[in-house]
Amino acid sequence: MPSNGRPMLDDLIASLVDQVYDVIVVANTWERDGSPCLLESAGLPVCVVEDEREGRNISRWWNLGLDTVARHAGWLGDTEWDVLVVNDDVVCPPGLVETLSGRMRATTAVCAYPDQAGGQREILHTQAGPVPLSQRIAGYAFLLRGEAGMRADESLVWWAGDDDIDWSARQQGGALLVPGIPVEHRAPDVQTNASPVLSAQTARDMDTFVAKWGVRPW
């Protein structure tokens, strides 16, 4: 979970206490008083990875977290592990991780995400390309099959990196849309809309995505 320390981070972690065994916070442009390494959470160990490079790049933050999780899995001797990637403004429903993991590992998928549009059927996408918005990846809450080695494209700095992961996952086994477990996304696009720099970056990222895939994601 990348975070600058917004208060909503605490609610996110609290919603995951009974669902995960480890939390990785990628601290960036930290806004809380005190070091992010002092972050505490009731009932869960929290590992803080500080991004010391300049500039906001969510794909880089995701990769820092994914690399850290892979190292932890190696230390534990795990050959299979799941990684939930979430924004810090999300509240996860009970059973989210177990459901996404169980459904993903019952298929060839290397990525799974909750249906946020109220759909009733599970869909396994195996071809890169646009899908209806109701079936698009929930870029603020998705699960990866850790041992598959999925990583974000850091040339996509702020926008469409989730779609790139989704489309890449389809080529490596599939991306699975799972109904019945919507997450609460509390502040969509707030940081983007508040920053002219980030807003301008979204257009550049879309151009990068089209150059890579030949078509817009939506």
XYZ file of C-alpha atoms in Angstrom:
218
model
C 0.000 0.000 0.000
C 1.672 3.232 -1.143
C 0.867 6.085 1.231
C 1.870 9.580 2.231
C 0.356 8.931 5.643
C -3.208 10.092 5.083
C -5.397 9.255 8.105
C -7.401 6.867 5.917
C -4.388 4.530 5.945
C -5.272 3.444 9.482
C -8.793 2.444 8.437
C -7.388 0.433 5.542
C -4.992 -1.494 7.751
C -7.740 -2.098 10.313
C -9.920 -3.614 7.590
C -7.174 -6.131 6.797
C -6.259 -7.274 10.309
C -7.975 -10.653 9.919
C -7.111 -11.100 6.230
C -3.338 -10.836 5.772
C -0.239 -11.776 7.720
C 2.006 -8.898 6.666
C 1.555 -5.252 5.672
C 4.010 -3.367 3.466
C 3.602 0.407 3.448
C 5.592 2.211 0.757
C 6.034 5.629 2.328
C 6.287 8.592 -0.025
C 6.015 12.360 0.396
C 5.159 11.576 4.033
C 2.806 14.106 5.631
C 2.421 12.750 9.169
C 4.428 13.984 12.115
C 7.303 11.655 12.888
C 9.028 9.022 10.827
C 6.880 6.589 8.842
C 8.964 3.830 10.424
C 7.132 4.579 13.676
C 3.848 3.490 12.097
C 2.024 1.041 14.341
C -1.035 -1.104 13.820
C -3.011 -3.191 16.263
C -2.660 -6.868 15.458
C -0.516 -6.683 12.318
C 3.212 -6.343 11.691
C 3.870 -3.326 9.472
C 6.965 -3.085 7.292
C 7.683 0.428 6.032
C 9.680 0.898 2.842
C 10.647 4.501 2.207
C 10.939 5.702 -1.384
C 13.977 7.965 -1.379
C 13.766 8.929 -5.051
C 12.257 12.236 -6.107
C 8.944 12.552 -7.883
C 5.719 10.654 -7.522
C 5.591 7.376 -9.428
C 2.944 4.909 -8.307
C 4.344 2.155 -10.527
C 7.700 2.508 -8.771
C 5.947 2.381 -5.404
C 4.104 -0.780 -6.386
C 7.361 -2.380 -7.492
C 9.100 -1.454 -4.241
C 6.305 -3.199 -2.373
C 6.222 -6.231 -4.658
C 9.987 -6.669 -4.408
C 9.782 -6.468 -0.618
C 7.013 -9.072 -0.487
C 9.040 -11.387 -2.736
C 12.026 -11.102 -0.394
C 9.827 -11.890 2.607
C 8.441 -14.941 0.787
C 11.976 -16.072 0.048
C 13.001 -15.764 3.680
C 9.986 -17.864 4.662
C 10.671 -20.460 1.974
C 7.308 -19.868 0.298
C 6.915 -21.084 -3.264
C 3.432 -19.545 -3.618
C 2.155 -16.287 -2.190
C -0.521 -13.697 -2.889
C -0.073 -9.932 -2.848
C -2.963 -7.535 -2.326
C -2.120 -4.137 -3.836
C -4.292 -1.358 -2.407
C -4.562 2.412 -2.290
C -4.518 3.944 1.173
C -8.049 5.336 0.692
C -9.658 1.894 0.455
C -11.618 -0.055 3.065
C -11.658 -3.779 2.344
C -14.710 -5.924 3.096
C -14.369 -9.093 5.191
C -13.255 -12.044 3.103
C -11.824 -9.985 0.244
C -8.371 -11.585 0.254
C -9.598 -15.131 0.819
C -12.188 -14.826 -1.949
C -9.863 -13.232 -4.506
C -7.125 -15.738 -3.733
C -9.376 -18.773 -3.809
C -11.029 -17.818 -7.065
C -7.748 -16.788 -8.711
C -5.972 -20.012 -7.773
C -8.891 -22.069 -9.039
C -8.018 -20.712 -12.497
C -4.891 -19.907 -14.494
C -5.175 -16.212 -13.572
C -2.207 -14.316 -12.173
C -4.324 -11.288 -11.200
C -7.775 -10.952 -9.617
C -9.858 -7.929 -8.719
C -13.313 -7.202 -7.287
C -16.256 -6.324 -9.481
C -17.103 -2.740 -8.523
C -20.161 -2.482 -10.787
C -22.471 -5.019 -9.143
C -21.967 -7.759 -11.711
C -23.031 -11.311 -10.896
C -20.641 -13.456 -12.916
C -16.985 -14.261 -12.749
C -15.041 -13.395 -15.914
C -11.547 -14.570 -16.826
C -9.950 -12.230 -19.345
C -7.137 -13.798 -21.375
C -6.755 -11.314 -24.227
C -5.134 -7.886 -23.893
C -7.464 -5.133 -24.996
C -10.272 -2.860 -23.850
C -13.232 -4.326 -21.970
C -16.432 -2.645 -20.735
C -15.722 -0.225 -17.891
C -17.813 -2.436 -15.609
C -15.209 -5.180 -16.087
C -12.080 -3.010 -15.855
C -9.492 -3.691 -13.175
C -10.063 -1.989 -9.820
C -6.651 -0.343 -9.813
C -7.006 0.620 -6.160
C -7.494 -2.988 -4.969
C -6.206 -6.017 -6.855
C -4.516 -9.299 -6.015
C -1.464 -10.769 -7.750
C -0.128 -14.317 -7.817
C 3.190 -13.415 -6.251
C 5.344 -16.185 -7.692
C 4.322 -15.143 -11.222
C 6.667 -12.160 -10.860
C 4.322 -9.473 -12.165
C 5.757 -5.952 -11.992
C 4.490 -2.513 -12.965
C 5.861 -0.543 -15.934
C 7.530 2.474 -14.335
C 7.237 4.499 -17.533
C 3.555 4.767 -16.549
C 4.077 7.233 -13.752
C 0.590 7.950 -12.437
C -2.123 6.732 -14.825
C -3.000 3.500 -16.637
C -0.364 1.454 -14.818
C -3.128 -0.707 -13.394
C -4.487 -1.362 -16.886
C -0.992 -2.292 -18.025
C -0.722 -4.834 -15.207
C -4.182 -6.152 -16.100
C -3.369 -6.567 -19.796
C 0.031 -8.102 -19.051
C -1.594 -10.536 -16.621
C -4.028 -11.647 -19.320
C -1.048 -12.657 -21.458
C 0.514 -14.623 -18.592
C -2.480 -16.705 -17.557
C -5.396 -14.365 -17.143
C -6.976 -11.559 -15.131
C -10.060 -12.517 -13.149
C -13.060 -10.309 -12.352
C -14.675 -11.546 -9.127
C -18.224 -10.496 -8.135
C -19.717 -10.063 -4.699
C -16.856 -8.411 -2.771
C -16.795 -4.687 -3.662
C -14.373 -2.470 -1.787
C -15.075 1.038 -0.527
C -13.005 3.580 -2.456
C -13.244 6.714 -0.382
C -11.327 9.410 -2.258
C -11.081 8.558 -5.958
C -8.891 10.955 -7.979
C -8.656 13.450 -5.111
C -4.854 13.685 -5.233
C -4.828 13.791 -9.028
C -7.400 16.559 -9.286
C -5.655 18.572 -6.565
C -2.322 18.587 -8.399
C -1.787 20.260 -11.788
C 1.435 18.268 -12.111
C -0.309 14.926 -11.638
C -3.230 15.957 -13.825
C -0.813 16.785 -16.641
C 0.994 13.494 -16.097
C -2.163 11.518 -16.796
C -2.188 12.689 -20.419
C 1.462 11.726 -20.876
C 0.807 8.332 -19.328
C -2.072 7.712 -21.693
C 0.209 8.512 -24.630
C 2.773 6.060 -23.230
C 0.139 3.366 -22.847
C -1.094 3.822 -26.428
C 2.471 3.710 -27.738
C 2.968 0.407 -25.932
C -0.339 -1.326 -26.644
C -1.641 0.492 -29.730
C -4.987 1.420 -28.172
C -6.398 3.269 -25.155
C -7.461 1.071 -22.197
C -10.972 2.580 -22.166
